[in-house]
PDB file of C-alpha atoms and ligand atoms in Angstrom:
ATOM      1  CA  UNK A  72      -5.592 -10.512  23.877  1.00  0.00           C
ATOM      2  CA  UNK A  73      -7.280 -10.384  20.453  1.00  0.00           C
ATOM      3  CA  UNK A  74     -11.414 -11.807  20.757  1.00  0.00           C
ATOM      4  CA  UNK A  75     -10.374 -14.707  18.380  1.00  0.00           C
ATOM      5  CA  UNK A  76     -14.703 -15.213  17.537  1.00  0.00           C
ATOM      6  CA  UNK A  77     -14.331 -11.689  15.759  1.00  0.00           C
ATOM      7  CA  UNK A  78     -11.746 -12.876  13.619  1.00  0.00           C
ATOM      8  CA  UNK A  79     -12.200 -16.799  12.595  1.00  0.00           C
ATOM      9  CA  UNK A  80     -15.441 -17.193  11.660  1.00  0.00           C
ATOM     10  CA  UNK A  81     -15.436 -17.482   8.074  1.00  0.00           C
ATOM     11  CA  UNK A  82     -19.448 -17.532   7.009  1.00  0.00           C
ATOM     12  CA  UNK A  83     -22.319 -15.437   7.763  1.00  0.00           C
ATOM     13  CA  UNK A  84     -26.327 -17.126   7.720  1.00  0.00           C
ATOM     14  CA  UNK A  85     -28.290 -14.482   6.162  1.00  0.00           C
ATOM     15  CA  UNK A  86     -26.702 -11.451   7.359  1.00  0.00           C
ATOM     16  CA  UNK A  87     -23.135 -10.426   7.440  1.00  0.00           C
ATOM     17  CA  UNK A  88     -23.446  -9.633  11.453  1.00  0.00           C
ATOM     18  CA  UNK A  89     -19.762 -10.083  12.588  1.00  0.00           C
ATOM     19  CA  UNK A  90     -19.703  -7.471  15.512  1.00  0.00           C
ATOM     20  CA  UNK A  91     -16.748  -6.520  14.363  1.00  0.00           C
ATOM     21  CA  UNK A  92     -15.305  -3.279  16.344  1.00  0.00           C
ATOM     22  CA  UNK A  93     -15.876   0.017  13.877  1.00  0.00           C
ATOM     23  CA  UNK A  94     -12.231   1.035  12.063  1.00  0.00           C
ATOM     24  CA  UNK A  95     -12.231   4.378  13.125  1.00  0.00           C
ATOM     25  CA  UNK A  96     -13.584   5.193  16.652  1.00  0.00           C
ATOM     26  CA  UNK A  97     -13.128   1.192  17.988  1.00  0.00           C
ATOM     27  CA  UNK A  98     -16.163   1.736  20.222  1.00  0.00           C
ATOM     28  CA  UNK A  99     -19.081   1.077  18.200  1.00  0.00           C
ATOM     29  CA  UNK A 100     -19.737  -1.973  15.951  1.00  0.00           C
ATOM     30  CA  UNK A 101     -20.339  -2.059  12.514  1.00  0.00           C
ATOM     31  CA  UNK A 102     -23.814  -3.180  11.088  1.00  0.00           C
ATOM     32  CA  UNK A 103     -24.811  -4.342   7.553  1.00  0.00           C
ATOM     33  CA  UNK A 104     -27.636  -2.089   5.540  1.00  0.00           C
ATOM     34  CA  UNK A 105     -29.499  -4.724   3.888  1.00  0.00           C
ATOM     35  CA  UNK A 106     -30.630  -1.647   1.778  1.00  0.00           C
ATOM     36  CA  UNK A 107     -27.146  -1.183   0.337  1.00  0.00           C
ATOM     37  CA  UNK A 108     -26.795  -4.710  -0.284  1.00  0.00           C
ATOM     38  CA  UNK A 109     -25.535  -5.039  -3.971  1.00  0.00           C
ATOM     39  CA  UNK A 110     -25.805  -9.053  -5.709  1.00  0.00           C
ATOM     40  CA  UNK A 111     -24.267 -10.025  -8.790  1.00  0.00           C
ATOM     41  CA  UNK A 112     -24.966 -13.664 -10.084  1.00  0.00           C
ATOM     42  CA  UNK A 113     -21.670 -15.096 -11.598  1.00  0.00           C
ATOM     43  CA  UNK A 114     -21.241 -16.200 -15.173  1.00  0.00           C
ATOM     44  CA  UNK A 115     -21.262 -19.862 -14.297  1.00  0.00           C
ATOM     45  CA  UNK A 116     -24.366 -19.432 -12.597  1.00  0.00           C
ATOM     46  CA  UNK A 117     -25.773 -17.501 -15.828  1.00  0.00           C
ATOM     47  CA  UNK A 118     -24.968 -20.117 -18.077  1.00  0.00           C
ATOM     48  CA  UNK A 119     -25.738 -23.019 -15.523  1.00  0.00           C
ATOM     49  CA  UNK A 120     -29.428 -21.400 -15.086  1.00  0.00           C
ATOM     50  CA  UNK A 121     -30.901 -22.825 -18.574  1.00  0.00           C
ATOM     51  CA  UNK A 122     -29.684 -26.057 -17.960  1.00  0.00           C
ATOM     52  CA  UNK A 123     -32.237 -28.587 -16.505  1.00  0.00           C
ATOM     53  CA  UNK A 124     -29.747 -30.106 -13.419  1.00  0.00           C
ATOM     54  CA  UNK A 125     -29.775 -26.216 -12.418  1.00  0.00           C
ATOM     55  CA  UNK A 126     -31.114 -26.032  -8.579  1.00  0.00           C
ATOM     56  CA  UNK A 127     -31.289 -22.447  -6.639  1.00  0.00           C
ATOM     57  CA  UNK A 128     -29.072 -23.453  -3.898  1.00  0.00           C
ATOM     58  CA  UNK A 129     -26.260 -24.238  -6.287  1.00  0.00           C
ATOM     59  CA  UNK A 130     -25.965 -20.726  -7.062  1.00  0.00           C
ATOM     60  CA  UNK A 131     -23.015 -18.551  -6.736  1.00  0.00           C
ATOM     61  CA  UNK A 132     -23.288 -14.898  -6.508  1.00  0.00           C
ATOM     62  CA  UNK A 133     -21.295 -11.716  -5.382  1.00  0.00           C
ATOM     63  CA  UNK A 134     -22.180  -9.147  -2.923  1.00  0.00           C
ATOM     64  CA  UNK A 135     -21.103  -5.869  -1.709  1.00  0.00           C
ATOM     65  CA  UNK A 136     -22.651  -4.187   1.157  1.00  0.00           C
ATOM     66  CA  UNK A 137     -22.105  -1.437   3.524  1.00  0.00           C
ATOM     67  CA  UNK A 138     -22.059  -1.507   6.937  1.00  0.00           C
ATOM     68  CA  UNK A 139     -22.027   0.996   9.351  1.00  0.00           C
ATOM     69  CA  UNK A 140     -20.445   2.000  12.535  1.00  0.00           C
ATOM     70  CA  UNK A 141     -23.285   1.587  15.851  1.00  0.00           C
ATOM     71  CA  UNK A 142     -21.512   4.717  17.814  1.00  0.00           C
ATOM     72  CA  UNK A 143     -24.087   7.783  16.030  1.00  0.00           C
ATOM     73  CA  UNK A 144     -20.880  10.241  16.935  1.00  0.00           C
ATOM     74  CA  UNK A 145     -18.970   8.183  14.296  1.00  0.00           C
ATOM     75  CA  UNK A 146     -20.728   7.034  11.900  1.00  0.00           C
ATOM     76  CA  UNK A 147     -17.906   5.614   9.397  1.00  0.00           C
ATOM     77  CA  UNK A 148     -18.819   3.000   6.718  1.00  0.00           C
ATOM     78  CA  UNK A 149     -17.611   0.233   5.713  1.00  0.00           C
ATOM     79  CA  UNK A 150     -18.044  -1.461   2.191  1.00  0.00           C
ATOM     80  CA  UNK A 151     -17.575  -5.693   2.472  1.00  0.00           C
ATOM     81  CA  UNK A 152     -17.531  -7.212  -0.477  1.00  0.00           C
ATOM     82  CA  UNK A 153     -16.828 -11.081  -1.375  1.00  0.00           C
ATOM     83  CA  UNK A 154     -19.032 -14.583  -2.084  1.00  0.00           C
ATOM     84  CA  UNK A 155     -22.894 -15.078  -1.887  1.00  0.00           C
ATOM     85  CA  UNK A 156     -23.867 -18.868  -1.508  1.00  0.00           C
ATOM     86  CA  UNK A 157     -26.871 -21.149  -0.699  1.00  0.00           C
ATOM     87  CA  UNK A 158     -27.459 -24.087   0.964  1.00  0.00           C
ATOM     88  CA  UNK A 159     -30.615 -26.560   0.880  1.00  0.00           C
ATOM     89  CA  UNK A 160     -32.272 -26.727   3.650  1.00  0.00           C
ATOM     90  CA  UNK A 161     -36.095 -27.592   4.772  1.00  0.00           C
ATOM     91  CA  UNK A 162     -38.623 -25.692   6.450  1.00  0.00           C
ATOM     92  CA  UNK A 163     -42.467 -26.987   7.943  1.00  0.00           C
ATOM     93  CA  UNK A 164     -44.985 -24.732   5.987  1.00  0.00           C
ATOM     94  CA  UNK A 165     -47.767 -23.383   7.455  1.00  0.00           C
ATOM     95  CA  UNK A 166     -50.217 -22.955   4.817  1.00  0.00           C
ATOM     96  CA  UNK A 167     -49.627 -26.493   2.760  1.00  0.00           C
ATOM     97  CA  UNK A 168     -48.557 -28.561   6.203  1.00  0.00           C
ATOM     98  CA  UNK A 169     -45.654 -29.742   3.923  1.00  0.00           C
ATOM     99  CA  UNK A 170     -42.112 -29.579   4.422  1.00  0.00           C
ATOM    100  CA  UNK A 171     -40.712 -27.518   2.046  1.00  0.00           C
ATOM    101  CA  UNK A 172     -37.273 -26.265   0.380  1.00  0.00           C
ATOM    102  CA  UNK A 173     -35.649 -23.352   1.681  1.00  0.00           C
ATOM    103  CA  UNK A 174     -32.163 -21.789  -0.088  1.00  0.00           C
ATOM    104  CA  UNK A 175     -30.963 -19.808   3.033  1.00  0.00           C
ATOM    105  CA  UNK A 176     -28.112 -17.307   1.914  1.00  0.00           C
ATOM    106  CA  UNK A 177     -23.953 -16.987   3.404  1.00  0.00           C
ATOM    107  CA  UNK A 178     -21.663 -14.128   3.028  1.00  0.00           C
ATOM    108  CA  UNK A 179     -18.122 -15.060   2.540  1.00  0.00           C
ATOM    109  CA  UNK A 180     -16.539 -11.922   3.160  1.00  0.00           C
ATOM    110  CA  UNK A 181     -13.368 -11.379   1.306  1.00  0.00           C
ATOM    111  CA  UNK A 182     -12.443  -7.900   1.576  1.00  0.00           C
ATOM    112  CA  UNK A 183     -13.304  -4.744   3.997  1.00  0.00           C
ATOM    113  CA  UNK A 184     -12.430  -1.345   2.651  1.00  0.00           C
ATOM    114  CA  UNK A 185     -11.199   0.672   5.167  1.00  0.00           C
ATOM    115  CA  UNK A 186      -9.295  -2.031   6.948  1.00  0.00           C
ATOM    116  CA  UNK A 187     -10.764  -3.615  10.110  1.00  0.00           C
ATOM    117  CA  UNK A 188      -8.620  -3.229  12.754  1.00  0.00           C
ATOM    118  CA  UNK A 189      -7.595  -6.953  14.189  1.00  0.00           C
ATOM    119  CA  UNK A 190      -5.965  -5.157  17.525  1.00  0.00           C
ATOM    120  CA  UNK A 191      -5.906  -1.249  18.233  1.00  0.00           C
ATOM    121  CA  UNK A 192      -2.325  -0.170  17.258  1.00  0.00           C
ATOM    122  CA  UNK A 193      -1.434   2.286  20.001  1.00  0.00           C
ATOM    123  CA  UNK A 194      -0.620   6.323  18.773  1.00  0.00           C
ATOM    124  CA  UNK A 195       2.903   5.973  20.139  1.00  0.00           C
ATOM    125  CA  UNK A 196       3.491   2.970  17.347  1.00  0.00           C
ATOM    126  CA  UNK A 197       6.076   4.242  14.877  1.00  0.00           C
ATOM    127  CA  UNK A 198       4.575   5.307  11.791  1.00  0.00           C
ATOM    128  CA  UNK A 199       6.313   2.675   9.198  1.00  0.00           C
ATOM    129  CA  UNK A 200       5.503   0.065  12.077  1.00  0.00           C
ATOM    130  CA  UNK A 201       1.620   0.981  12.486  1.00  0.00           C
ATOM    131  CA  UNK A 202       1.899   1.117   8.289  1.00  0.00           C
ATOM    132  CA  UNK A 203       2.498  -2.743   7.351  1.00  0.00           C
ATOM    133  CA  UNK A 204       0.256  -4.093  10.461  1.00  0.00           C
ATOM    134  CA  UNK A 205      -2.521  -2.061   8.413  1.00  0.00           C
ATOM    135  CA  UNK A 206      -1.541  -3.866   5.242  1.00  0.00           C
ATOM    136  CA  UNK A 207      -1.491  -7.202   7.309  1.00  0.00           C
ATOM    137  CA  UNK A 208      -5.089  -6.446   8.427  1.00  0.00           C
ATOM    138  CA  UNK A 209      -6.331  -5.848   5.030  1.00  0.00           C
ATOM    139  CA  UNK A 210      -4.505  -8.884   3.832  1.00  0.00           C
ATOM    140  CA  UNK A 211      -6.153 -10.940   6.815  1.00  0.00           C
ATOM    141  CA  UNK A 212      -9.494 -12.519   4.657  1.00  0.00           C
ATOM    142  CA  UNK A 213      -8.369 -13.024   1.818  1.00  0.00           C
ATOM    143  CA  UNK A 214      -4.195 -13.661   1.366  1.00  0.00           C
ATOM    144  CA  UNK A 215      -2.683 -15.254   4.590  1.00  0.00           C
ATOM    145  CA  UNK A 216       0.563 -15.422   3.048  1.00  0.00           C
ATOM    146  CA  UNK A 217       0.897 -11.447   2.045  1.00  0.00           C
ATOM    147  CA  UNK A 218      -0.179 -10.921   5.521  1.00  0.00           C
ATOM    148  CA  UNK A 219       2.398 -12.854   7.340  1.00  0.00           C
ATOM    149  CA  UNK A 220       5.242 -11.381   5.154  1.00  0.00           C
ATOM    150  CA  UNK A 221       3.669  -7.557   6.525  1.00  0.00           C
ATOM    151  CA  UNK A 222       4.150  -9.352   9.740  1.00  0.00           C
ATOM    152  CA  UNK A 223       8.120  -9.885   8.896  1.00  0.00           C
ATOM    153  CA  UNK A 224       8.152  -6.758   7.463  1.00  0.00           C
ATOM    154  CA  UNK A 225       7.064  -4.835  10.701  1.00  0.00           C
ATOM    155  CA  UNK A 226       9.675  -6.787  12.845  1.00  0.00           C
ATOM    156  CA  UNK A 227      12.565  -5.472  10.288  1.00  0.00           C
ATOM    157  CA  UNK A 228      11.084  -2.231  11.123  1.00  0.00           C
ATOM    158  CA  UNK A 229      11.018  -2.633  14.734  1.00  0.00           C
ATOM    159  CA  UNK A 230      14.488  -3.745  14.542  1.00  0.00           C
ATOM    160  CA  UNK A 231      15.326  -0.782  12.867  1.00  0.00           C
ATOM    161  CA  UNK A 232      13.666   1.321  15.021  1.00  0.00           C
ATOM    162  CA  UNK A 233      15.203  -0.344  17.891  1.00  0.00           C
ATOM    163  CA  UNK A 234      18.866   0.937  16.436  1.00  0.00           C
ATOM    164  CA  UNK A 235      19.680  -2.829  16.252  1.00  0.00           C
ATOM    165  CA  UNK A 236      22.432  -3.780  13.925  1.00  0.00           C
ATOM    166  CA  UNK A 237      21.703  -4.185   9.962  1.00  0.00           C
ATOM    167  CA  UNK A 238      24.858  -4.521   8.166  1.00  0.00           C
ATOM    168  CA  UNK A 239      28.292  -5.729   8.962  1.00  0.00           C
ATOM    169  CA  UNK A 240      31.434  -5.747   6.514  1.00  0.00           C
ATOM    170  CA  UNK A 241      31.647  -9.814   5.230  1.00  0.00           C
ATOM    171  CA  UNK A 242      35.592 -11.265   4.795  1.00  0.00           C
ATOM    172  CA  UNK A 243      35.490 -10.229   1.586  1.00  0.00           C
ATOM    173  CA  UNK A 244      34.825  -7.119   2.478  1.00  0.00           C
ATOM    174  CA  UNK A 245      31.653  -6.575   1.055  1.00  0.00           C
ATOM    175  CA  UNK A 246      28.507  -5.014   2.823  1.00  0.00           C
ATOM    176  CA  UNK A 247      26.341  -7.203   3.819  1.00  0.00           C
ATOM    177  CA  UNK A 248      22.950  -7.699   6.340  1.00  0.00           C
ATOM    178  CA  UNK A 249      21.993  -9.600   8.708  1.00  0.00           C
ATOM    179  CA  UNK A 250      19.104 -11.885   8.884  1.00  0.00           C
ATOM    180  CA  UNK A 251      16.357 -10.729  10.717  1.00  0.00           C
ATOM    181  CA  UNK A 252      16.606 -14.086  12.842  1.00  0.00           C
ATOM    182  CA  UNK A 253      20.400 -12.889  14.001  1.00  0.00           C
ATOM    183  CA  UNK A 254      18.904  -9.087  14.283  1.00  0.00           C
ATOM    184  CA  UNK A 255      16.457 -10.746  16.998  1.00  0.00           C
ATOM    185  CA  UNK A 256      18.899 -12.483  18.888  1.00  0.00           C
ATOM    186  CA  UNK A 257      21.306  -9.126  19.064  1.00  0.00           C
ATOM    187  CA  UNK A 258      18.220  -7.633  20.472  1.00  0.00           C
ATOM    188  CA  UNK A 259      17.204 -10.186  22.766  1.00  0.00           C
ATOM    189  CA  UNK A 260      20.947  -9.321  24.176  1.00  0.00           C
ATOM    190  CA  UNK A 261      19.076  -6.347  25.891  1.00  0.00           C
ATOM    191  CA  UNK A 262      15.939  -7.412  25.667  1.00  0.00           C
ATOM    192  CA  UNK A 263      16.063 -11.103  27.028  1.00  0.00           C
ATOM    193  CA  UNK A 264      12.312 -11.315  28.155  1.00  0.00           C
ATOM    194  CA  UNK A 265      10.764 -10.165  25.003  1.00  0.00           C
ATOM    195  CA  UNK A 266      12.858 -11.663  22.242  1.00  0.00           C
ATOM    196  CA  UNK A 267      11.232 -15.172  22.359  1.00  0.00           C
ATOM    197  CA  UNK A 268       8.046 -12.717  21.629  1.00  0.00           C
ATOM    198  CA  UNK A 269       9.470 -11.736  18.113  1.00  0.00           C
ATOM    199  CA  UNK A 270      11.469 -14.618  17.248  1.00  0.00           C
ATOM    200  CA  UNK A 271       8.019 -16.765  17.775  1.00  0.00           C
ATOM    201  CA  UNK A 272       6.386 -13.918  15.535  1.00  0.00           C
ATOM    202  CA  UNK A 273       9.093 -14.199  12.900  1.00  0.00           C
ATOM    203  CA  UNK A 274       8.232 -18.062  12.526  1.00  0.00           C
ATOM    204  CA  UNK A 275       4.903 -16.654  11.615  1.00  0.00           C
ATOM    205  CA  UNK A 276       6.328 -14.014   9.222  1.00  0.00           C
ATOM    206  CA  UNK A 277       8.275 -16.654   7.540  1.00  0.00           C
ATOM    207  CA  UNK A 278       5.582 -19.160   6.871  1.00  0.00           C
ATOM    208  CA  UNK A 279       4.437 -16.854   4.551  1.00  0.00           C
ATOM    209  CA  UNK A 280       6.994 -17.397   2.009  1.00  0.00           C
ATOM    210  CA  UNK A 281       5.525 -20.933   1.742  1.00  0.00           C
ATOM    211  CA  UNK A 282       2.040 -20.819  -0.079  1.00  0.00           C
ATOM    212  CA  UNK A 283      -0.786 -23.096   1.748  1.00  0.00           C
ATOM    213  CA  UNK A 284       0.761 -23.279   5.341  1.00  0.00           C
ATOM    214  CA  UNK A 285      -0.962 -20.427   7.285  1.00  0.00           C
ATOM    215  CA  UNK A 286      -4.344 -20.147   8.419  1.00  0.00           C
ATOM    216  CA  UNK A 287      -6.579 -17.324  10.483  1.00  0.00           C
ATOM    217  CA  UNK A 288      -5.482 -18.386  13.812  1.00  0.00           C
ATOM    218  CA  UNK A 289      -1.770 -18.739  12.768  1.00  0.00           C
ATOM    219  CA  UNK A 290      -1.818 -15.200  11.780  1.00  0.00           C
ATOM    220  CA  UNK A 291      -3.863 -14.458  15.101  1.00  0.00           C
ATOM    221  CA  UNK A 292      -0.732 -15.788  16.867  1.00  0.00           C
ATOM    222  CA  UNK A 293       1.751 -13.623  15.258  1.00  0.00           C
ATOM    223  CA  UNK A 294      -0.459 -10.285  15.637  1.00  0.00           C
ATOM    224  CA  UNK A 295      -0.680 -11.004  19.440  1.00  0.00           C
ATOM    225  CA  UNK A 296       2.974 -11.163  19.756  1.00  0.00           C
ATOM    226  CA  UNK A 297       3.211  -7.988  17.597  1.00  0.00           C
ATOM    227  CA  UNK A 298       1.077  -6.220  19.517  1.00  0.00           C
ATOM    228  CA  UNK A 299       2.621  -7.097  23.243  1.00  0.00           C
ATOM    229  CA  UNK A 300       6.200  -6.080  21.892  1.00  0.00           C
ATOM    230  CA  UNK A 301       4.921  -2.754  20.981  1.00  0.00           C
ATOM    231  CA  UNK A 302       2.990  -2.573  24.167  1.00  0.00           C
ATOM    232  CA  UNK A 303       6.413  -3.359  25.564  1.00  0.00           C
ATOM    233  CA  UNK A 304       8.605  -1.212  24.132  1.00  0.00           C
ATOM    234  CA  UNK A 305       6.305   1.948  23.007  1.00  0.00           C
ATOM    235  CA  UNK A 306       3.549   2.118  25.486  1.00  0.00           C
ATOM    236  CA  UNK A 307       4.701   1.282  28.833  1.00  0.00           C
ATOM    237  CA  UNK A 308       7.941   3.267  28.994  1.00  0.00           C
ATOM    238  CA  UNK A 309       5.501   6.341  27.909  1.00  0.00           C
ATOM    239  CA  UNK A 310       3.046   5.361  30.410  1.00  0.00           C
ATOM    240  CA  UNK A 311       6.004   5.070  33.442  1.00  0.00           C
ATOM    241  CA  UNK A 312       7.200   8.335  32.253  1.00  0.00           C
ATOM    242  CA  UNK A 313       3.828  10.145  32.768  1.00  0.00           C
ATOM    243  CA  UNK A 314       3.899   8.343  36.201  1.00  0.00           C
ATOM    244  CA  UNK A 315       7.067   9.099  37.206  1.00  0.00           C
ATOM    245  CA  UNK A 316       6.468  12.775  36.454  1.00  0.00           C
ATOM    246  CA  UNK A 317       3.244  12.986  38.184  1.00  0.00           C
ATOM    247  CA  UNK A 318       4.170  11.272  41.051  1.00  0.00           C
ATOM    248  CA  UNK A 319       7.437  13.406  41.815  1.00  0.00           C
ATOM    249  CA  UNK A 320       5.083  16.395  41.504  1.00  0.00           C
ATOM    250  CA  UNK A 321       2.405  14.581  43.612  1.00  0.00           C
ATOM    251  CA  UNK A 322       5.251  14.031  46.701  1.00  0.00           C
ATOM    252  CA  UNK A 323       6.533  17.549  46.213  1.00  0.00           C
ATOM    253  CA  UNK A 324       3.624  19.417  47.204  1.00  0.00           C
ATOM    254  CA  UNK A 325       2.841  16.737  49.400  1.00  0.00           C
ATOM    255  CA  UNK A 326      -0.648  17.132  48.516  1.00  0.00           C
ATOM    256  CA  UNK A 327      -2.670  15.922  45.619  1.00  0.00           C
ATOM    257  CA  UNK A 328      -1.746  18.238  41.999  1.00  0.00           C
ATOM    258  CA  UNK A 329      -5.668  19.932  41.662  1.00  0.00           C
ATOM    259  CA  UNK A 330      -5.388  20.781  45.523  1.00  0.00           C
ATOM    260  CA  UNK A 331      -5.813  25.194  44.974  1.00  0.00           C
ATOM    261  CA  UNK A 332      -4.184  27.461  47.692  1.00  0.00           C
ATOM    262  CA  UNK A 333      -6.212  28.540  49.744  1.00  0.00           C
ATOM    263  CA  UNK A 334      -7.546  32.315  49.626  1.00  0.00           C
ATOM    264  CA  UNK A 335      -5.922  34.673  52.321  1.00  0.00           C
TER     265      UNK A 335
HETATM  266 ZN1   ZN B 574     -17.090   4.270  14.600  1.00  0.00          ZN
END
């Protein structure tokens, strides 16, 4: 199951520390450089600063930073960039005994160049597949809606894949296709236990045709589904394969596969 904290949490006090697992290697974690922290004030800000109502903490600014992956073998980077804001708050000084104003900083992230990876996409994932779950992950932040249609998108690529029917010859006789919602149900003919999976993940895909009606977690939902089907249909049947094989040769030789001859 995807670590939903990683994911929903949309603003950062002070440093952009979301523990998020590193793109490339997935075992280390990628930290901000507060030395490659870049901040541009906006243009409303400029113009707002020589006017008398102008307080710090209604400032807005952008940033771009780089973090970088924990794991020293790795190493990738990581460039965030979105919305630098401030809030009011007080703090007890300890030199005038007074209560005083403090403009503590948030990062808004908004983008993440390479793509974080929401869920490791396993190797045996066909290529096209593995392709728009990447452009549903960079999507994530910042477009919901573009990232549930990659979502779709994927599922009429795993039907594909899955050599389920696409076109059929209408009365007319014209060539026509089938909607992914009947391509699911042909599939689930085989497949009984995991259709539900995709036709609960199309529901997702679809809601992204329809501006304002998806959120983090909604998208959450669908890449969880994604993710078991493939682990379903491109992991597991590798996985009892290697098994099978090993275990055939394991009862053959009636001994375990490393066991040497002995010498004469
Ligand atoms: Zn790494």
């Amino acid at each position: 199951m995807i670590d939903r904290n990683l994911w929903l949490k949309e603003k950062y006090q002070n440093r952009l520390n979301g523990d998020w697992p590193c793109p490339t290697c997935g075992k280390g974690t990628l930290v901000p450089n507060p030395k490659q922290l870049l901040v541009a004030e906006s243009a409303q800000t400029f113009k707002e600063r020589q006017e008398e109502f102008f307080e710090p903490w209604l400032s807005l600014m952008r940033f771009s930073i780089v973090l970088r992956c924990s794991n020293s073998i790795c190493g990738e980077t990581v460039i965030s960039t979105g919305i630098l804001d401030y809030f009011l708050d007080y703090e007890f000084d300890d030199a005038s005994y007074q209560m005083v104003e403090v403009h503590p900083r948030i990062f808004k992230p908004i983008f993440f160049h390479p793509q974080l990876q929401i869920f490791h996409i396993p190797e045996n994932c066909p290529e096209d597949i593995n392709k728009q779950i990447n452009i549903a992950f960079s999507n994530f932040f910042h477009d919901q809606s573009a990232s549930a249609n990659s979502i779709r998108t994927a599922l009429e690529i795993l039907m594909n894949e899955q050599g389920v029917r696409k076109q059929f010859i209408s009365r007319k006789g014209k060539k026509e296709t089938y909607k992914l919602h009947q391509r699911i149900e042909f599939f689930g003919k085989s497949n009984p236990e995991l259709s539900p999976f995709l036709m609960a993940a199309k529901w997702i895909g679809n809601a992204g045709s329809h501006i304002g009606q998806l959120t983090r977690e909604d998208l959450l939902d669908g890449f969880e589904l994604l993710q078991h089907a493939i682990e379903e249909l491109y992991v597991k049947p590798n996985r009892l394969k290697e098994l099978k094989s090993k275990s055939q040769a394991i009862i053959k030789r009636k001994k375990p596969i490393s066991t040497k001859k002995k010498n004469p």
